[in-house]
XYZ file of C-alpha atoms in Angstrom:
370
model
C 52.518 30.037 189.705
C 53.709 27.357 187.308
C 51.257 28.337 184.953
C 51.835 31.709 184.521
C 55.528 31.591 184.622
C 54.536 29.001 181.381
C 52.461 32.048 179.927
C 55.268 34.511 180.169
C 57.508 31.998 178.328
C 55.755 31.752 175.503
C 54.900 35.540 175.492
C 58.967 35.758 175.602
C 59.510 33.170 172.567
C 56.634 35.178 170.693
C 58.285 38.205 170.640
C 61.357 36.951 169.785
C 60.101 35.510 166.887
C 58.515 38.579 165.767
C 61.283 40.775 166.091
C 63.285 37.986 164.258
C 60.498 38.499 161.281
C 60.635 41.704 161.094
C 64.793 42.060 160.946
C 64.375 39.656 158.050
C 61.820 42.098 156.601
C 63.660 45.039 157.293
C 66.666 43.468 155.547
C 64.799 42.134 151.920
C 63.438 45.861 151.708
C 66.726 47.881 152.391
C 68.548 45.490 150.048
C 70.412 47.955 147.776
C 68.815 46.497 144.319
C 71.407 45.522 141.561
C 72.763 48.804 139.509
C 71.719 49.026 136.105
C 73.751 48.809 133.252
C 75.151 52.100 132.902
C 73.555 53.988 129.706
C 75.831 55.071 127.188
C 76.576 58.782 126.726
C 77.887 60.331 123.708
C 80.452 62.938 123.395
C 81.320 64.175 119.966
C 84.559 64.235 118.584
C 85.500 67.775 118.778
C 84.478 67.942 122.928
C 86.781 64.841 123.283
C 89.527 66.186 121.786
C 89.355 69.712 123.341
C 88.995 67.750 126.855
C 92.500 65.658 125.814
C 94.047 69.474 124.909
C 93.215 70.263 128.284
C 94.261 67.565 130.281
C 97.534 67.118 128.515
C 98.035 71.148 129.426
C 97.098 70.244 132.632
C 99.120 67.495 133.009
C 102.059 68.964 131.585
C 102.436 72.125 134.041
C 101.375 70.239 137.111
C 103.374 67.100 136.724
C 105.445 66.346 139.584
C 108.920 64.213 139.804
C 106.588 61.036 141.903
C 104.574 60.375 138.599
C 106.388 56.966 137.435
C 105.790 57.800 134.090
C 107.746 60.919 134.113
C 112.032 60.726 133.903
C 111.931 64.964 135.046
C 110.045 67.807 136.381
C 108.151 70.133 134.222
C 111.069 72.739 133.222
C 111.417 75.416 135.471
C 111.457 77.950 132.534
C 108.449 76.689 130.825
C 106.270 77.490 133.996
C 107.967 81.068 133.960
C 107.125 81.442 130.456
C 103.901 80.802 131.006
C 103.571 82.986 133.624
C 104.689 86.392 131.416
C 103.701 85.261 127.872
C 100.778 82.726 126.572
C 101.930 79.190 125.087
C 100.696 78.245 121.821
C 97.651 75.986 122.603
C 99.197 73.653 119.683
C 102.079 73.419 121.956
C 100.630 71.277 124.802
C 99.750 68.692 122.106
C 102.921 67.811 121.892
C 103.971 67.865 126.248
C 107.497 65.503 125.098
C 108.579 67.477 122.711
C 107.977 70.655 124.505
C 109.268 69.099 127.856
C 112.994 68.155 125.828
C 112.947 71.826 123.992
C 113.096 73.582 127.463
C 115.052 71.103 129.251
C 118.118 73.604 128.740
C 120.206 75.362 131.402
C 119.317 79.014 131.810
C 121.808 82.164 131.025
C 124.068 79.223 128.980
C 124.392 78.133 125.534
C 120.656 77.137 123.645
C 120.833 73.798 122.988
C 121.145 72.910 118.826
C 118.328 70.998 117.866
C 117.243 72.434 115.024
C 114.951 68.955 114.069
C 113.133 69.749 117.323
C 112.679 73.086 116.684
C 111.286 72.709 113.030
C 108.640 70.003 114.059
C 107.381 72.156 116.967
C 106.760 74.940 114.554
C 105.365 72.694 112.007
C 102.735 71.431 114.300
C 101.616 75.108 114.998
C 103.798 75.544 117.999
C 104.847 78.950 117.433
C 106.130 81.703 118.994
C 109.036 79.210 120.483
C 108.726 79.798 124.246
C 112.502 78.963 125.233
C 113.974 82.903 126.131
C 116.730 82.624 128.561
C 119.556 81.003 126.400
C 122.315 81.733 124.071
C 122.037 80.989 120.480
C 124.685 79.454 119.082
C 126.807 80.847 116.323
C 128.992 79.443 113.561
C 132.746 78.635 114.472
C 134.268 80.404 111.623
C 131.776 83.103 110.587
C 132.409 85.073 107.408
C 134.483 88.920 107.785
C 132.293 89.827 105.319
C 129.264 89.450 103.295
C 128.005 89.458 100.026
C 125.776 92.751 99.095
C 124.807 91.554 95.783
C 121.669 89.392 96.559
C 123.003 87.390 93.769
C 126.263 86.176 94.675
C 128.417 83.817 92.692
C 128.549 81.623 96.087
C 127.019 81.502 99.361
C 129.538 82.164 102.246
C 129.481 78.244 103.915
C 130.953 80.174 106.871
C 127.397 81.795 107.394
C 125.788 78.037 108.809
C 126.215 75.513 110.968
C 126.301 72.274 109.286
C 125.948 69.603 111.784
C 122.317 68.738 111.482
C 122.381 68.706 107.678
C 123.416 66.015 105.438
C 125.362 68.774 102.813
C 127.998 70.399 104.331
C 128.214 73.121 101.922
C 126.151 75.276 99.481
C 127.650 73.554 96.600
C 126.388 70.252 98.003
C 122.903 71.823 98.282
C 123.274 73.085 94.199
C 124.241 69.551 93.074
C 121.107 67.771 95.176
C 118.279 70.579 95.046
C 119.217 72.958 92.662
C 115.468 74.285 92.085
C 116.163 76.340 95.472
C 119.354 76.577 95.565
C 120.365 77.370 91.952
C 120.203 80.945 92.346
C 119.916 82.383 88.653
C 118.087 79.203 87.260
C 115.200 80.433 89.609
C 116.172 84.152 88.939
C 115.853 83.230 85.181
C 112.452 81.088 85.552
C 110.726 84.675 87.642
C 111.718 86.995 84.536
C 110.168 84.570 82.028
C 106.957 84.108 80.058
C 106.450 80.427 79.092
C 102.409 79.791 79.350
C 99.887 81.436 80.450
C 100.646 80.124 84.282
C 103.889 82.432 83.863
C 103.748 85.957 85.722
C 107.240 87.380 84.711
C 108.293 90.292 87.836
C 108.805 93.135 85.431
C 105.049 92.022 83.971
C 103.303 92.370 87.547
C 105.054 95.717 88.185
C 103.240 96.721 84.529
C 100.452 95.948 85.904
C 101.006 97.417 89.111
C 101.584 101.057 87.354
C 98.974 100.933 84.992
C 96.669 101.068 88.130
C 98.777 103.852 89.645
C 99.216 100.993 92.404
C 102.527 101.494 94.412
C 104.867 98.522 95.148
C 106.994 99.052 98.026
C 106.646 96.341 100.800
C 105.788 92.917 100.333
C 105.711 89.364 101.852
C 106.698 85.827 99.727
C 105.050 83.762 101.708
C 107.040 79.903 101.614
C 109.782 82.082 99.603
C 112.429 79.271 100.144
C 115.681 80.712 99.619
C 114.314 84.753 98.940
C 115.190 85.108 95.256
C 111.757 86.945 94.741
C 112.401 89.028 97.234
C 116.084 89.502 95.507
C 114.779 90.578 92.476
C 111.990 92.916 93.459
C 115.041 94.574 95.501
C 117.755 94.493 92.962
C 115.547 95.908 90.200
C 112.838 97.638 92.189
C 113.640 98.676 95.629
C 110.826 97.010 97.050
C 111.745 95.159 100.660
C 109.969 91.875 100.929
C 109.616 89.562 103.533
C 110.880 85.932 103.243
C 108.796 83.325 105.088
C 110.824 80.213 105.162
C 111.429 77.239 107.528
C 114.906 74.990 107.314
C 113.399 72.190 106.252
C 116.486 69.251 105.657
C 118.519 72.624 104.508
C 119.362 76.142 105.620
C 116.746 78.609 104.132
C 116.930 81.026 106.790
C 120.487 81.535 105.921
C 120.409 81.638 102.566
C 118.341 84.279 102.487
C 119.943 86.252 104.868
C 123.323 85.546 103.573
C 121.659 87.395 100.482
C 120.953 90.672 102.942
C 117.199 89.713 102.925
C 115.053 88.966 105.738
C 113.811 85.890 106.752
C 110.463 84.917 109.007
C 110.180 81.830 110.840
C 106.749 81.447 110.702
C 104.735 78.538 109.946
C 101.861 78.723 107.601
C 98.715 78.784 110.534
C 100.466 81.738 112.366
C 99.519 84.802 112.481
C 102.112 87.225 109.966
C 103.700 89.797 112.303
C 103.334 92.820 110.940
C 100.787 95.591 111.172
C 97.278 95.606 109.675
C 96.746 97.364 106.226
C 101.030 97.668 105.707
C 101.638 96.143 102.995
C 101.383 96.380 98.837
C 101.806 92.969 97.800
C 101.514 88.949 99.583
C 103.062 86.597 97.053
C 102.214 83.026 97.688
C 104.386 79.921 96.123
C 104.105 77.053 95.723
C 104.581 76.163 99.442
C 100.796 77.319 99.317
C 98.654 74.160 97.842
C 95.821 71.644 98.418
C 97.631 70.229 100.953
C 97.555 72.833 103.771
C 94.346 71.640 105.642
C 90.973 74.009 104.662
C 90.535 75.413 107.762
C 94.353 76.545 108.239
C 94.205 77.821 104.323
C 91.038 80.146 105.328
C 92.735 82.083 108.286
C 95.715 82.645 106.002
C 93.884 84.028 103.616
C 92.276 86.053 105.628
C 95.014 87.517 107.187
C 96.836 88.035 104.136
C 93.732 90.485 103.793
C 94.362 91.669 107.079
C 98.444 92.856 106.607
C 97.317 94.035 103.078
C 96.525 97.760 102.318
C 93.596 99.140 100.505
C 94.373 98.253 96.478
C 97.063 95.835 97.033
C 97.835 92.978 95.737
C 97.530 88.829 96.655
C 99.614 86.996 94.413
C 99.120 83.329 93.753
C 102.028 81.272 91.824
C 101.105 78.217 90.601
C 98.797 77.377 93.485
C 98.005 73.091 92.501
C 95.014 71.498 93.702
C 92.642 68.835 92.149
C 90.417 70.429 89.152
C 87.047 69.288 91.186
C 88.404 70.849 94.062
C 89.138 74.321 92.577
C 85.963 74.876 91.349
C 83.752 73.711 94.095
C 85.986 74.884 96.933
C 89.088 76.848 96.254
C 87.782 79.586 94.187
C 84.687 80.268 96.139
C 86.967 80.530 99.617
C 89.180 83.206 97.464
C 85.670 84.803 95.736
C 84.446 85.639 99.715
C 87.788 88.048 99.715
C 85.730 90.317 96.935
C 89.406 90.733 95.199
C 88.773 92.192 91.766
C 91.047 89.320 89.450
C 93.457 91.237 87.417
C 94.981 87.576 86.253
C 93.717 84.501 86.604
C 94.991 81.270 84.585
C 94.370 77.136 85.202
C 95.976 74.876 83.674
C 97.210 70.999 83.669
C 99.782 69.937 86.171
C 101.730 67.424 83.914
C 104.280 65.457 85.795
C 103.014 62.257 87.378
C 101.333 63.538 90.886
C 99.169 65.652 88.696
C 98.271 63.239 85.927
C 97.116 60.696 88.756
C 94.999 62.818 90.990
C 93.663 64.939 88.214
C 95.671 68.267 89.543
C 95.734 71.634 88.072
C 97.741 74.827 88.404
C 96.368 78.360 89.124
C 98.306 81.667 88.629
C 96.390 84.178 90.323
C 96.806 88.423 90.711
C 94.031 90.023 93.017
C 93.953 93.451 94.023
C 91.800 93.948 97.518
C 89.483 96.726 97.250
C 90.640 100.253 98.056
C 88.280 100.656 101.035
C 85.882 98.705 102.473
């Protein structure tokens, strides 16, 4: 009796053991082993910075009043407006400044912040989205206006001055008077000094010895529209002013002058209809430093808006000499324009000397059918 009751003791402490064994076993082989280091994977540039557009869209029309880091809920009408219309995809790079432009109280006075506006639409955020608001006018405007595109004086009446450092379109004269002289840049359209030199009355002679009819037209970065006030005054030809109020009031200059101006920015799209127009005159807003890419599209929607045998006009277009050759001239060759003028030569003043910069003065006529 007291032997086997020994036995079954030690068959007890033997199984215990073993099971103890084999938890210990079980335990070293489940062990989760140690991760890894984590390979690295990698995205190129272009992915990572459509993924931030994205997010920061995202971001922008989700956010809600508990995020710390916001002071205000997304603007009620930016949500609508993106609801009936599309939102320039350059516009949700910038989610501040787009967030303070339609913080504005609906079926009231717009909000003047004309600095806000004009680096929006220099970034590429164009069409504006704000709708819903009233713009607001000059105190004092004008009883009447001049019809002589090439009045002694602007009417001051016509702007509203607060954002601007001149108060008055004599101020502008005496501190830019290159756009704002109006018959020193009438004079330097209608003359022949060098080669670079396309006088007006010399591109409609070339226009009619081509039985080529000039009738509508877009200056493209036509500051304050005195192209478009000569080919009106001596030609009846209606052009289209693209200007932006840059530190001074284009836009109402030229309209003060009964001409039209468009605010749009040099990557947009030119609203009007394909194959409508006779002539797209580019100044000297258009130049080496508009990024390639953006350059391309507006070329090719200058072919786009322009009819069958009219004309791209390029006035004293500067980039680098190397540059021309190997990359300007061979974007403009894939047009297949026929060249009715086309003339290089030195930029002089300082910028030019030091980066080796030259000039070109180019007419191009689009074939009449493709």
């Amino acid at each position: 009796m007291a032997f086997t009751m020994g036995f079954n003791f030690l068959l007890l402490l033997a199984m215990a053991a073993t099971n103890l064994l084999s938890l210990y076993h079980l335990s070293s082989t489940f062990q989760s082993p140690k991760p890894s280091p984590p390979v690295p994977i990698h995205i190129p540039q272009h992915l990572l910075r459509h993924l931030n557009d994205i997010r920061a869209t995202i971001n922008h029309l989700t956010a809600s009043t508990s995020d710390s880091k916001r002071t205000s809920p997304v603007p009620h009408d930016l949500i609508l407006h993106s609801q009936v219309a599309p939102i320039a995809s350059s516009c949700h790079r910038h989610p501040y400044l787009l967030r303070r432009y339609m913080n504005y109280t609906p079926f009231s006075t717009c909000p003047y912040d004309l600095d806000l506006q004009e680096t929006l639409i220099l970034n590429g955020c164009h069409p504006l989205p704000r709708r819903r608001c009233f713009s607001k006018t000059p105190p004092k405007p004008t009883s009447s206006l001049p019809l002589n595109p090439f009045p002694t004086a602007l009417p001051d009446s016509s702007v509203i001055w607060t954002k601007y450092s001149c108060k008055s379109f004599a101020c502008l004269l005496q501190k830019n008077p290159i756009d704002f002289d109006l018959n020193a840049r009438r004079s330097s359209l209608l003359k022949y000094a060098s080669e670079l030199d396309l006088p007006v009355n010399r591109f409609m002679q070339l226009a009619k010895s081509a039985n080529s009819v000039i009738r509508l037209g877009i200056d493209i970065g036509g500051g304050t529209g005195t192209f478009a006030a000569l080919m009106k005054i001596f030609y009846n030809v209606t052009m289209l002013t693209t200007t932006l109020n840059v530190n001074a009031p284009y836009s109402e200059a030229v309209a003060a002058r009964g001409l039209v101006p468009l605010q749009v920015p040099l990557q947009q799209r030119l609203p009007v209809f394909d194959g409508t127009m006779d002539l797209v005159r580019c100044g000297r807003a258009v130049n080496r430093w508009i990024p390639l890419p953006m350059m391309e599209f507006m070329f090719y929607d200058v072919d786009r808006v322009l009819r069958g045998g009219g004309y791209l006009w390029l006035d004293r277009f500067f980039s680098k000499a190397m540059d021309l050759e190997e990359v300007y001239e061979p974007m403009i060759g894939k047009l297949g324009y026929k060249k009715v003028k086309w003339a290089v030569a030195n930029k002089t003043d300082p910028s030019g000397l030091k980066n080796g910069e030259v000039y070109l003065t180019a007419v191009l006529q689009k074939p009449v059918s493709r």
